[in-house]
Coordinates of C-alpha atoms in Angstrom, one line a residue:
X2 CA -12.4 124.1 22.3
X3 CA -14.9 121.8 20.9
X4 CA -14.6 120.7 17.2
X5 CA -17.6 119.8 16.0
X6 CA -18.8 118.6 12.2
X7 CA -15.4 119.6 11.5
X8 CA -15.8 123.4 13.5
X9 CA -13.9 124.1 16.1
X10 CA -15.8 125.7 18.8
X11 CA -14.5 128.2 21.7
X12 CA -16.3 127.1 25.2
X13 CA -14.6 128.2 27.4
X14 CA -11.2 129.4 29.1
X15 CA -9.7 127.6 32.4
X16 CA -7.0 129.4 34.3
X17 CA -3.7 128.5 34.2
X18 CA -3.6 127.5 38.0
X19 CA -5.9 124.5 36.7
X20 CA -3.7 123.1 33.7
X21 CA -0.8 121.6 35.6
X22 CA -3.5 119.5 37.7
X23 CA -6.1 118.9 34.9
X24 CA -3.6 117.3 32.5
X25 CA -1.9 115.4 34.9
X26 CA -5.5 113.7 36.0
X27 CA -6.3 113.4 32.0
X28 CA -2.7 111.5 32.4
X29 CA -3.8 109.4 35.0
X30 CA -6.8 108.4 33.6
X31 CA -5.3 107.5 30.2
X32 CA -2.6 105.4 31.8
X33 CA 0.3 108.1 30.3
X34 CA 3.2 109.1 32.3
X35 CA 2.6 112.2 34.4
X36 CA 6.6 112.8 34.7
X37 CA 6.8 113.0 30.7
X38 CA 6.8 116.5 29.6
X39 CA 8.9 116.7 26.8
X40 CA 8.1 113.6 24.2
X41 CA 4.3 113.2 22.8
X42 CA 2.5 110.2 24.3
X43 CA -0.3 108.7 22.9
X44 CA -3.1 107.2 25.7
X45 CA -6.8 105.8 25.7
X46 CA -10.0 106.3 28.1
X47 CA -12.7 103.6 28.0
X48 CA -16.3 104.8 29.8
X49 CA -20.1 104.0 29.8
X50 CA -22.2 106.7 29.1
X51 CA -25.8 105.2 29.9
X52 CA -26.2 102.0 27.1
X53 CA -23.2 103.1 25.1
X54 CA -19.3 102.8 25.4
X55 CA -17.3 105.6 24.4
X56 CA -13.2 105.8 23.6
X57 CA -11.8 108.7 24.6
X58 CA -7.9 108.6 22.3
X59 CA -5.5 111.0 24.3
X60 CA -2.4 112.5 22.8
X61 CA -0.3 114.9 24.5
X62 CA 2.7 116.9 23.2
X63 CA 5.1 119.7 23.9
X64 CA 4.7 123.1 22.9
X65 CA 6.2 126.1 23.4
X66 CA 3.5 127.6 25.3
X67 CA 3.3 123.8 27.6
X68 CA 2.0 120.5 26.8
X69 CA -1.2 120.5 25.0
X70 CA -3.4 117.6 25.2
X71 CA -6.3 116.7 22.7
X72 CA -9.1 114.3 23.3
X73 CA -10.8 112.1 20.3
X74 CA -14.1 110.7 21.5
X75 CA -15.2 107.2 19.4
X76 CA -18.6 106.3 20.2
X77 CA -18.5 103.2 19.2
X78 CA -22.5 102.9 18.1
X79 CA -21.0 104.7 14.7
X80 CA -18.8 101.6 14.6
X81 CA -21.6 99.3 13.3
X82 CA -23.3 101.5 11.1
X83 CA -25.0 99.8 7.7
X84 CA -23.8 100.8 4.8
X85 CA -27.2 102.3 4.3
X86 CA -26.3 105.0 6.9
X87 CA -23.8 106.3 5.9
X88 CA -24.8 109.2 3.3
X89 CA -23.6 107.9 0.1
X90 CA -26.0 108.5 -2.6
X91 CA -28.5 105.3 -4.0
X92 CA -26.2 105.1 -7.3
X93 CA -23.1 105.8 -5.5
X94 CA -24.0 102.9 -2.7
X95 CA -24.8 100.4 -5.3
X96 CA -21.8 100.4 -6.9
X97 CA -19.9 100.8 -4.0
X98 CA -21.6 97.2 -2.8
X99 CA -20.7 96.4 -6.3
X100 CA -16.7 96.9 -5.7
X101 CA -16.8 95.0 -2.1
X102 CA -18.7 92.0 -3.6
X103 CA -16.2 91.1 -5.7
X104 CA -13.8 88.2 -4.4
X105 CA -10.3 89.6 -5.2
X106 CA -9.2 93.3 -6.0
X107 CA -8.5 96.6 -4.3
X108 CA -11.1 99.2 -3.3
X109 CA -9.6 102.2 -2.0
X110 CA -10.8 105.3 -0.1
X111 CA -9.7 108.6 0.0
X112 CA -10.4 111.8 1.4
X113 CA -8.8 114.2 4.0
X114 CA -8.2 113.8 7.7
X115 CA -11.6 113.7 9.2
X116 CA -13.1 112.5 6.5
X117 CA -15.1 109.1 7.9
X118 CA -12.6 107.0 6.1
X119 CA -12.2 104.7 8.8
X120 CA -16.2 104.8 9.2
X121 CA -16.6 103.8 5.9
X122 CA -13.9 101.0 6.3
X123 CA -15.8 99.6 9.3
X124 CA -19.3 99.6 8.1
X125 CA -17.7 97.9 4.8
X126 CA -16.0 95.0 7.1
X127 CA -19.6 94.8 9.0
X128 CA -21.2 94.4 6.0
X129 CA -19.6 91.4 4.9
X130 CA -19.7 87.8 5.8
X131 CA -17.8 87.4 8.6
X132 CA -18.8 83.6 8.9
X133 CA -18.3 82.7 5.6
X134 CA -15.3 84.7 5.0
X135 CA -11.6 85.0 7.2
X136 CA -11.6 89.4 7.6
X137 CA -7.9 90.6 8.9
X138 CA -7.3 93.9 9.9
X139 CA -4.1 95.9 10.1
X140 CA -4.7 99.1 12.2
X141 CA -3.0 102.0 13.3
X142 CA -4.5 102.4 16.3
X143 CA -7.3 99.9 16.4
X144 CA -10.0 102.6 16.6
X145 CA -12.8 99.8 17.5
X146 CA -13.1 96.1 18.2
X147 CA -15.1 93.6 16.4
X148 CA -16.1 90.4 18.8
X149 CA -15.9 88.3 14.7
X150 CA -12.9 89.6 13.4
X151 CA -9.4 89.2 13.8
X152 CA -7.9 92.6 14.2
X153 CA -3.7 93.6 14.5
X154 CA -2.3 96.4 15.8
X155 CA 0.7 98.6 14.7
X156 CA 3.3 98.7 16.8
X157 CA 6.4 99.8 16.0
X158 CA 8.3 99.3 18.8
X159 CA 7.8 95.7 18.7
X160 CA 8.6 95.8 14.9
X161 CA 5.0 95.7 13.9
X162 CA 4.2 97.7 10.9
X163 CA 1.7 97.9 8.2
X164 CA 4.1 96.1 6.0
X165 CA 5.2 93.5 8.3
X166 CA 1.8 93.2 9.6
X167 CA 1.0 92.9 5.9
X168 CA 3.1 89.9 5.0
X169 CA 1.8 88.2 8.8
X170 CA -1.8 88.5 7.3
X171 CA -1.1 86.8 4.3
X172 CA 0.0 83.4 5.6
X173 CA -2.9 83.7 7.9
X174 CA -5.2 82.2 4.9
X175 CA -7.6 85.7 5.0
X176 CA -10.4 86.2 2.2
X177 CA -10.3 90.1 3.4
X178 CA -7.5 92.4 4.5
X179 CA -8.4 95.6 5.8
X180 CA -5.6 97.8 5.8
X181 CA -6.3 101.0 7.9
X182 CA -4.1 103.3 6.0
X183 CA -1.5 102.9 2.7
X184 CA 1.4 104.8 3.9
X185 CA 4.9 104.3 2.5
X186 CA 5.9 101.6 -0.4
X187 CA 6.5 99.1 0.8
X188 CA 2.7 98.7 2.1
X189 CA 1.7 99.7 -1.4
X190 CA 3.8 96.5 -3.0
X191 CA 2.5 94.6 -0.5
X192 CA -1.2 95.3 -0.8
X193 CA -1.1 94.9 -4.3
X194 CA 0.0 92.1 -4.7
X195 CA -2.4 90.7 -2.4
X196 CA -4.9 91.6 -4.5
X197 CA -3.5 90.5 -7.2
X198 CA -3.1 86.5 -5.4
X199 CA -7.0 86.2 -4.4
X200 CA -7.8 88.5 -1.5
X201 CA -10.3 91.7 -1.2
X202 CA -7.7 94.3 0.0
X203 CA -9.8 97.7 1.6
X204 CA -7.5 100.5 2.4
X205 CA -7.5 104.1 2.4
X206 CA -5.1 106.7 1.0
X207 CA -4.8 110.4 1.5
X208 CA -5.5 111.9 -1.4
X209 CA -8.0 114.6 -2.3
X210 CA -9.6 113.0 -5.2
X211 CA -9.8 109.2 -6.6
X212 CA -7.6 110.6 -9.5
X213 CA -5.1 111.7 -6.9
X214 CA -5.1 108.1 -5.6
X215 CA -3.6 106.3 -8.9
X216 CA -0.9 109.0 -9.0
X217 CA 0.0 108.7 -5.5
X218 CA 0.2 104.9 -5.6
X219 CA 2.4 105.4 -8.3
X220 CA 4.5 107.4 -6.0
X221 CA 4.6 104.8 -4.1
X222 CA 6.5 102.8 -6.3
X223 CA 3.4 100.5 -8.1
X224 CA 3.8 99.9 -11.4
X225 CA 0.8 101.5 -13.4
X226 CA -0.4 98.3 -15.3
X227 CA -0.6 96.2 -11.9
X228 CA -2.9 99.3 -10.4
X229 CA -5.2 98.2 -13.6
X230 CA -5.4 95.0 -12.8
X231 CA -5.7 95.2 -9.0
X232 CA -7.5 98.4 -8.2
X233 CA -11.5 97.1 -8.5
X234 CA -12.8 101.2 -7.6
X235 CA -11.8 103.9 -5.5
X236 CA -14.0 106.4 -3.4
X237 CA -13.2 109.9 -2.4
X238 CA -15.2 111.2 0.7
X239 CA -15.8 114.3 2.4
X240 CA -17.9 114.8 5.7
X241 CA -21.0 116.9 5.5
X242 CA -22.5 118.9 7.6
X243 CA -25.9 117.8 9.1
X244 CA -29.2 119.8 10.8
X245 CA -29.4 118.2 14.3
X246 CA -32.7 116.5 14.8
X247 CA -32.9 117.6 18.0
X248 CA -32.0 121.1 18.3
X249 CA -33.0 122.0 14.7
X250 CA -36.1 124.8 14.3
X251 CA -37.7 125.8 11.5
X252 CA -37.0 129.4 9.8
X253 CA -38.3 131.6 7.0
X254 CA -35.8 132.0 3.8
X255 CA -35.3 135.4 2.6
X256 CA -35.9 135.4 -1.6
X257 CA -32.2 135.7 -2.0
X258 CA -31.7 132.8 -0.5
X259 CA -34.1 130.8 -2.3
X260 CA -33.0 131.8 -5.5
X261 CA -29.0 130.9 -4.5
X262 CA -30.8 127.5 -3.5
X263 CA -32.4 127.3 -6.9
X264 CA -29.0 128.2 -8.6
X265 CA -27.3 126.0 -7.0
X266 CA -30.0 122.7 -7.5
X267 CA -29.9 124.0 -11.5

């Protein structure tokens, strides 16, 4: 299956004589272990297709039915998007470039899994002054790579977290700290008080709404009158659904659908 704008999409259905050989060469390829049946493992595919480079992330799990494995293709051309191109409205871009001017504070972004979060992170980080400015990253997994920015990696194993990685970033003399997601307290008291000490702080937090996002920060243990001073704007995101340039052909609308399209412009 194929999930598309969000859609998952049935293609078609293999055998089962082909799984046991297929996911072991989808192992092989991602550098996983093709002994490893029972515990999930998390693996990464890097190929050219014509002028662009594509990431293929590869997770693999157990189920009761056999291991499943799902592949998350990153083109990385969406990587280095403009703000421009993003979607957000005129008014809503302006005063998004508003919030990421400023030189201290915390912009957050929320929105469901799936939701161009990270997009929106990386286009931000693009946007700025890499020259001018030291950018950080903390990321869990580092989804694509900048050739101007430093960028960490999570990695628990090795006792790297978002909150360790955290404190690391601040004696590393950064202007910006992009923190790929907000996840347990600790990261929360952290961030904030980086924001708080001189530092642009981007980070996203899932949360359906930017109301959501104060109350779950509070959750998190952040005391509501630092939020006020630190938070500088929060954006809540959802990814819409566009008509293919290519593939798109034009159609009549029946009256009942024009007037549902009026009602719903009104």
């Amino acid at each position: 299956r194929y999930r598309i704008d969000g859609i998952l999409h049935e293609i078609m259905s293999l055998p089962l004589s082909v799984h046991p050989p297929l996911l072991s060469r989808v192992k092989i390829m991602s550098g996983l272990n093709i002994a490893e049946r029972r515990r999930p493992q998390d693996g990464q595919i890097t190929f050219d297709m014509g002028d662009r480079e594509v990431d293929i992330r590869v997770a693999t799990s157990n189920t009761v039915h056999g291991e499943m494995v799902v592949l998350r293709l990153l083109d990385k051309t969406f990587a280095f998007l403009p703000l421009p191109e993003i979607g957000f409205l005129p008014d809503t871009l302006e005063r998004y470039f508003q919030m990421v001017k400023t030189p201290f504070g915390m912009v957050l972004i929320s929105g469901p899994t799936g939701s161009g979060k990270t997009t929106t992170q990386y286009a931000t980080v693009n946007q700025l002054d890499s020259t001018g400015r030291n950018i950080l990253t903390i990321e869990d997994p580092v989804e694509y790579r900048f050739t101007n920015i430093n960028q960490m990696q999570v990695n628990p194993a090795a006792g790297v977290t978002f909150a360790t990685g955290l404190r690391a970033c601040m004696r590393l003399d950064p202007d910006v700290i992009l923190i790929g997601e907000i996840r347990d307290a600790e990261t929360a008291q952290i961030a904030t008080q980086a924001s708080l000490t001189g530092h642009l702080v981007l980070s996203s937090v899932h949360a359906n709404d930017t109301v959501s996002v104060i109350f779950r920060m509070i959750d998190l243990g952040v005391e509501p009158f630092l939020l006020a001073s630190a938070v500088v704007g929060i954006v809540a995101q959802r990814m819409v659904r566009r008509v293919c340039s290519y593939c798109s052909q034009p159609t009549s609308v029946s009256p009942d659908e024009q007037m549902a399209y009026e009602q719903e412009l009104n």
